[in-house]
mmCIF file of C-alpha atoms in Angstrom:
data_model
loop_
_atom_site.group_PDB
_atom_site.id
_atom_site.type_symbol
_atom_site.label_atom_id
_atom_site.label_comp_id
_atom_site.label_asym_id
_atom_site.label_seq_id
_atom_site.Cartn_x
_atom_site.Cartn_y
_atom_site.Cartn_z
ATOM 1 C CA LYS A 1 45.802 45.654 50.448
ATOM 2 C CA ALA A 2 46.756 47.518 47.317
ATOM 3 C CA GLY A 3 44.815 50.674 46.598
ATOM 4 C CA VAL A 4 43.090 51.739 43.411
ATOM 5 C CA THR A 5 45.561 51.778 40.548
ATOM 6 C CA GLN A 6 45.145 53.964 37.494
ATOM 7 C CA THR A 7 47.289 53.876 34.393
ATOM 8 C CA PRO A 8 48.775 55.816 32.818
ATOM 9 C CA ARG A 9 49.426 58.777 35.117
ATOM 10 C CA TYR A 10 49.794 61.213 32.240
ATOM 11 C CA LEU A 11 48.596 61.259 28.662
ATOM 12 C CA ILE A 12 49.000 63.774 25.894
ATOM 13 C CA LYS A 13 46.768 63.350 22.868
ATOM 14 C CA THR A 14 45.778 65.332 19.828
ATOM 15 C CA ARG A 15 42.280 66.483 18.973
ATOM 16 C CA GLY A 16 40.359 63.818 17.133
ATOM 17 C CA GLN A 17 42.285 60.905 18.592
ATOM 18 C CA GLN A 18 40.867 58.426 21.033
ATOM 19 C CA VAL A 19 42.209 57.335 24.386
ATOM 20 C CA THR A 20 41.755 54.463 26.831
ATOM 21 C CA LEU A 21 42.308 54.793 30.563
ATOM 22 C CA SER A 22 42.624 51.841 32.893
ATOM 23 C CA CYS A 23 41.630 51.304 36.496
ATOM 24 C CA SER A 24 42.214 48.381 38.851
ATOM 25 C CA PRO A 25 40.030 48.565 41.958
ATOM 26 C CA ILE A 26 40.852 47.444 45.452
ATOM 27 C CA SER A 27 40.684 43.683 45.690
ATOM 28 C CA GLY A 28 37.137 42.597 46.476
ATOM 29 C CA HIS A 29 35.511 45.830 45.324
ATOM 30 C CA ARG A 30 32.984 45.250 42.579
ATOM 31 C CA SER A 31 31.915 48.831 42.005
ATOM 32 C CA VAL A 32 34.061 51.138 39.896
ATOM 33 C CA SER A 33 33.137 54.749 39.191
ATOM 34 C CA TRP A 34 34.759 57.340 36.960
ATOM 35 C CA TYR A 35 34.874 61.079 37.535
ATOM 36 C CA GLN A 36 36.174 63.984 35.501
ATOM 37 C CA GLN A 37 37.856 66.743 37.486
ATOM 38 C CA THR A 38 38.463 70.168 35.997
ATOM 39 C CA PRO A 39 39.369 73.454 37.723
ATOM 40 C CA GLY A 40 36.291 75.259 38.934
ATOM 41 C CA GLN A 41 33.953 72.368 38.077
ATOM 42 C CA GLY A 42 34.879 70.001 40.828
ATOM 43 C CA LEU A 43 34.252 66.347 40.142
ATOM 44 C CA GLN A 44 31.688 65.365 37.565
ATOM 45 C CA PHE A 45 30.330 61.830 37.558
ATOM 46 C CA LEU A 46 30.880 59.929 34.327
ATOM 47 C CA PHE A 47 29.574 56.442 35.029
ATOM 48 C CA GLU A 48 29.598 53.540 37.420
ATOM 49 C CA TYR A 49 30.037 49.856 36.778
ATOM 50 C CA PHE A 50 29.019 47.099 39.106
ATOM 51 C CA SER A 51 29.574 43.438 38.307
ATOM 52 C CA GLU A 52 30.348 44.261 34.662
ATOM 53 C CA THR A 53 27.121 46.246 34.193
ATOM 54 C CA GLN A 54 26.835 49.986 33.828
ATOM 55 C CA ARG A 55 24.590 51.013 36.660
ATOM 56 C CA ASN A 56 24.612 54.796 36.434
ATOM 57 C CA LYS A 57 25.654 57.293 33.827
ATOM 58 C CA GLY A 58 26.328 61.000 34.156
ATOM 59 C CA ASN A 59 25.559 63.748 31.704
ATOM 60 C CA PHE A 60 28.412 63.268 29.262
ATOM 61 C CA PRO A 61 28.279 62.749 25.484
ATOM 62 C CA GLY A 62 28.409 59.298 23.974
ATOM 63 C CA ARG A 63 32.088 59.813 23.141
ATOM 64 C CA PHE A 64 32.727 58.783 26.723
ATOM 65 C CA SER A 65 32.265 55.089 27.296
ATOM 66 C CA GLY A 66 33.484 52.441 29.638
ATOM 67 C CA ARG A 67 33.434 48.821 30.503
ATOM 68 C CA GLN A 68 34.227 46.500 33.345
ATOM 69 C CA PHE A 69 35.799 43.093 33.164
ATOM 70 C CA SER A 70 35.049 39.991 35.181
ATOM 71 C CA ASN A 71 37.969 40.742 37.512
ATOM 72 C CA SER A 72 36.387 44.182 38.216
ATOM 73 C CA ARG A 73 39.081 46.064 36.356
ATOM 74 C CA SER A 74 37.607 48.891 34.339
ATOM 75 C CA GLU A 75 38.516 50.893 31.289
ATOM 76 C CA MET A 76 37.259 54.238 30.130
ATOM 77 C CA ASN A 77 37.407 55.282 26.505
ATOM 78 C CA VAL A 78 37.077 58.734 25.010
ATOM 79 C CA SER A 79 36.763 58.976 21.261
ATOM 80 C CA THR A 80 37.205 61.967 18.979
ATOM 81 C CA LEU A 81 38.986 63.958 21.643
ATOM 82 C CA GLU A 82 38.232 67.634 22.066
ATOM 83 C CA LEU A 83 40.294 70.323 23.790
ATOM 84 C CA GLY A 84 37.658 70.482 26.527
ATOM 85 C CA ASP A 85 38.321 66.870 27.452
ATOM 86 C CA SER A 86 41.592 67.916 29.058
ATOM 87 C CA ALA A 87 41.123 67.012 32.711
ATOM 88 C CA LEU A 88 42.094 64.768 35.559
ATOM 89 C CA TYR A 89 40.171 61.518 35.323
ATOM 90 C CA LEU A 90 39.645 59.794 38.624
ATOM 91 C CA CYS A 91 38.617 56.239 39.171
ATOM 92 C CA ALA A 92 37.078 55.129 42.445
ATOM 93 C CA SER A 93 36.078 51.758 43.789
ATOM 94 C CA SER A 94 33.661 50.857 46.515
ATOM 95 C CA GLN A 95 33.032 47.848 48.648
ATOM 96 C CA ASP A 96 29.286 47.792 48.573
ATOM 97 C CA SER A 97 26.596 47.963 45.974
ATOM 98 C CA GLY A 98 25.756 51.532 46.767
ATOM 99 C CA GLY A 99 23.339 53.463 48.891
ATOM 100 C CA GLY A 100 25.153 52.961 52.156
ATOM 101 C CA ASN A 101 27.852 54.864 53.943
ATOM 102 C CA SER A 102 30.754 53.021 52.361
ATOM 103 C CA PRO A 103 33.090 55.614 50.896
ATOM 104 C CA LEU A 104 34.650 55.777 47.487
ATOM 105 C CA HIS A 105 38.322 54.864 47.369
ATOM 106 C CA PHE A 106 40.128 56.862 44.721
ATOM 107 C CA GLY A 107 43.144 56.282 42.551
ATOM 108 C CA ASN A 108 45.753 58.926 41.771
ATOM 109 C CA GLY A 109 44.070 59.774 38.513
ATOM 110 C CA THR A 110 45.132 60.082 34.897
ATOM 111 C CA ARG A 111 45.975 63.589 33.726
ATOM 112 C CA LEU A 112 44.808 63.871 30.111
ATOM 113 C CA THR A 113 45.970 66.788 28.005
ATOM 114 C CA VAL A 114 44.452 67.284 24.570
ATOM 115 C CA THR A 115 46.356 69.534 22.182
ATOM 116 C CA ALA B 1 19.935 65.979 40.638
ATOM 117 C CA GLN B 2 21.358 66.923 43.966
ATOM 118 C CA THR B 3 23.470 70.075 44.176
ATOM 119 C CA VAL B 4 26.365 70.578 46.545
ATOM 120 C CA THR B 5 27.698 74.081 47.118
ATOM 121 C CA GLN B 6 30.960 75.119 48.663
ATOM 122 C CA SER B 7 30.910 78.888 48.799
ATOM 123 C CA GLN B 8 34.514 79.372 49.892
ATOM 124 C CA PRO B 9 36.920 78.730 47.013
ATOM 125 C CA GLU B 10 39.895 79.498 49.247
ATOM 126 C CA MET B 11 40.534 79.581 52.971
ATOM 127 C CA SER B 12 43.616 80.040 55.095
ATOM 128 C CA VAL B 13 44.400 79.232 58.705
ATOM 129 C CA GLN B 14 47.331 79.696 61.035
ATOM 130 C CA GLU B 15 49.033 76.534 62.165
ATOM 131 C CA ALA B 16 47.480 75.217 65.418
ATOM 132 C CA GLU B 17 44.330 77.290 64.898
ATOM 133 C CA THR B 18 40.832 76.126 63.995
ATOM 134 C CA VAL B 19 39.117 76.569 60.641
ATOM 135 C CA THR B 20 35.626 75.752 59.401
ATOM 136 C CA LEU B 21 34.808 74.914 55.804
ATOM 137 C CA SER B 22 31.234 75.383 54.637
ATOM 138 C CA CYS B 23 29.058 73.096 52.559
ATOM 139 C CA THR B 24 25.389 73.251 51.708
ATOM 140 C CA TYR B 25 23.358 70.881 49.593
ATOM 141 C CA ASP B 26 19.996 70.712 47.976
ATOM 142 C CA THR B 27 17.899 67.574 48.197
ATOM 143 C CA SER B 28 14.343 66.405 48.669
ATOM 144 C CA GLU B 29 15.437 63.102 50.152
ATOM 145 C CA SER B 30 15.261 62.409 53.860
ATOM 146 C CA ASP B 31 17.862 59.673 53.910
ATOM 147 C CA TYR B 32 21.328 60.229 52.473
ATOM 148 C CA TYR B 33 25.026 60.300 53.279
ATOM 149 C CA LEU B 34 27.517 63.126 53.377
ATOM 150 C CA PHE B 35 31.266 62.998 53.057
ATOM 151 C CA TRP B 36 34.305 65.257 53.196
ATOM 152 C CA TYR B 37 37.279 64.353 51.052
ATOM 153 C CA LYS B 38 40.742 65.874 51.030
ATOM 154 C CA GLN B 39 42.877 66.119 47.897
ATOM 155 C CA PRO B 40 46.517 67.038 48.522
ATOM 156 C CA PRO B 41 48.875 67.945 45.659
ATOM 157 C CA SER B 42 49.531 64.238 45.181
ATOM 158 C CA ARG B 43 46.012 64.213 43.621
ATOM 159 C CA GLN B 44 44.666 61.233 45.544
ATOM 160 C CA MET B 45 41.311 61.897 47.146
ATOM 161 C CA ILE B 46 41.292 60.789 50.770
ATOM 162 C CA LEU B 47 38.213 60.346 52.924
ATOM 163 C CA VAL B 48 38.229 62.692 55.898
ATOM 164 C CA ILE B 49 34.884 62.062 57.542
ATOM 165 C CA ARG B 50 31.350 60.871 56.779
ATOM 166 C CA GLN B 51 27.901 61.413 58.220
ATOM 167 C CA GLU B 52 24.627 59.546 57.889
ATOM 168 C CA ALA B 53 21.637 61.865 57.645
ATOM 169 C CA TYR B 54 19.587 59.761 60.047
ATOM 170 C CA LYS B 55 22.153 60.268 62.803
ATOM 171 C CA GLN B 56 21.694 63.401 64.846
ATOM 172 C CA GLN B 57 25.099 63.145 66.454
ATOM 173 C CA ASN B 58 27.836 64.952 64.573
ATOM 174 C CA ALA B 59 30.656 62.763 63.310
ATOM 175 C CA THR B 60 34.164 63.221 64.689
ATOM 176 C CA GLU B 61 37.505 61.830 63.534
ATOM 177 C CA ASN B 62 40.382 63.029 65.697
ATOM 178 C CA ARG B 63 40.933 66.719 64.828
ATOM 179 C CA PHE B 64 38.142 66.711 62.261
ATOM 180 C CA SER B 65 34.495 67.164 63.129
ATOM 181 C CA VAL B 66 31.350 68.185 61.326
ATOM 182 C CA ASN B 67 28.426 70.413 62.129
ATOM 183 C CA PHE B 68 25.479 68.722 60.452
ATOM 184 C CA GLN B 69 22.319 70.803 60.314
ATOM 185 C CA LYS B 70 19.770 68.683 58.466
ATOM 186 C CA ALA B 71 16.971 71.245 58.374
ATOM 187 C CA ALA B 72 19.331 73.873 57.017
ATOM 188 C CA LYS B 73 20.952 71.336 54.652
ATOM 189 C CA SER B 74 24.348 72.342 55.912
ATOM 190 C CA PHE B 75 27.392 70.168 56.504
ATOM 191 C CA SER B 76 30.450 72.111 57.604
ATOM 192 C CA LEU B 77 33.862 70.680 58.428
ATOM 193 C CA LYS B 78 35.857 71.908 61.393
ATOM 194 C CA ILE B 79 39.569 71.277 61.549
ATOM 195 C CA SER B 80 41.100 71.839 64.965
ATOM 196 C CA ASP B 81 44.793 72.334 65.734
ATOM 197 C CA SER B 82 45.548 72.787 62.039
ATOM 198 C CA GLN B 83 48.732 71.237 60.772
ATOM 199 C CA LEU B 84 50.820 71.935 57.681
ATOM 200 C CA GLY B 85 49.758 68.570 56.304
ATOM 201 C CA ASP B 86 46.141 69.698 56.293
ATOM 202 C CA ALA B 87 46.854 71.990 53.352
ATOM 203 C CA ALA B 88 44.820 70.601 50.452
ATOM 204 C CA MET B 89 41.628 70.914 48.444
ATOM 205 C CA TYR B 90 38.612 69.821 50.430
ATOM 206 C CA PHE B 91 35.513 68.494 48.724
ATOM 207 C CA CYS B 92 32.101 67.988 50.211
ATOM 208 C CA ALA B 93 30.070 65.159 48.690
ATOM 209 C CA TYR B 94 26.502 63.890 48.807
ATOM 210 C CA ARG B 95 25.338 60.375 48.189
ATOM 211 C CA SER B 96 21.751 59.321 47.705
ATOM 212 C CA PRO B 97 20.612 55.863 48.792
ATOM 213 C CA ASN B 98 18.936 55.508 45.393
ATOM 214 C CA THR B 99 21.704 56.128 42.869
ATOM 215 C CA GLY B 100 24.283 53.495 43.678
ATOM 216 C CA ASN B 101 27.757 54.878 44.056
ATOM 217 C CA GLN B 102 27.109 58.137 42.241
ATOM 218 C CA PHE B 103 28.416 60.913 44.458
ATOM 219 C CA TYR B 104 27.689 64.593 43.953
ATOM 220 C CA PHE B 105 30.654 66.801 44.735
ATOM 221 C CA GLY B 106 31.034 70.474 45.477
ATOM 222 C CA THR B 107 33.615 72.557 43.645
ATOM 223 C CA GLY B 108 36.050 72.409 46.531
ATOM 224 C CA THR B 109 37.764 74.705 49.002
ATOM 225 C CA SER B 110 41.515 75.218 48.813
ATOM 226 C CA LEU B 111 42.937 75.357 52.332
ATOM 227 C CA THR B 112 46.270 76.993 53.026
ATOM 228 C CA VAL B 113 47.959 76.479 56.379
ATOM 229 C CA ILE B 114 50.265 79.308 57.396
ATOM 230 C CA PRO B 115 53.235 78.343 59.578
#
């Protein structure tokens, strides 16, 4: 089974631009979550989608948005980029609907650099 | 929101020796799940071990084991017979049964294995 696939691996953008990151979950996984990872902050939860519906949202500004398609693939969009948005963005999929002991399965992440 | 604390930003261990990574968490819930993830330089987060709070028995996966102290809200990871491939960032994570697949992560411990 293929793992979680994130594209692109690296992105360099300029302040004020917008960016779209893509994530394909493991086949059969309907839950997709996004996390922002920065040095010293660990992983911060952005949002989770399950069956095309946003189920949970973290404490991030509205510039961060996402969506999930009927095939469970997900995209994350960041508008009006700021220097502080530079981070590793991780996508994770899960087999169950949440609340159990099923782990998150992570992709390799997209490294976003904002200049 | 739940808080996960890893008080050791960096640790080192001699090859073949044993090391313990600390993790504490803050919660008012009685039922939850705890996880340890490993992130090598390749960036992909890999599940190391998981523990259900309702289970008193500590989880074990080969050379990895946990010391789960529910009353103390402590969840430490012990790595026995350390190998060079164990060098990575280790993240402790908490999952509530009530917030879907939203995980709360600590800030990580960077483990160096000395040959």
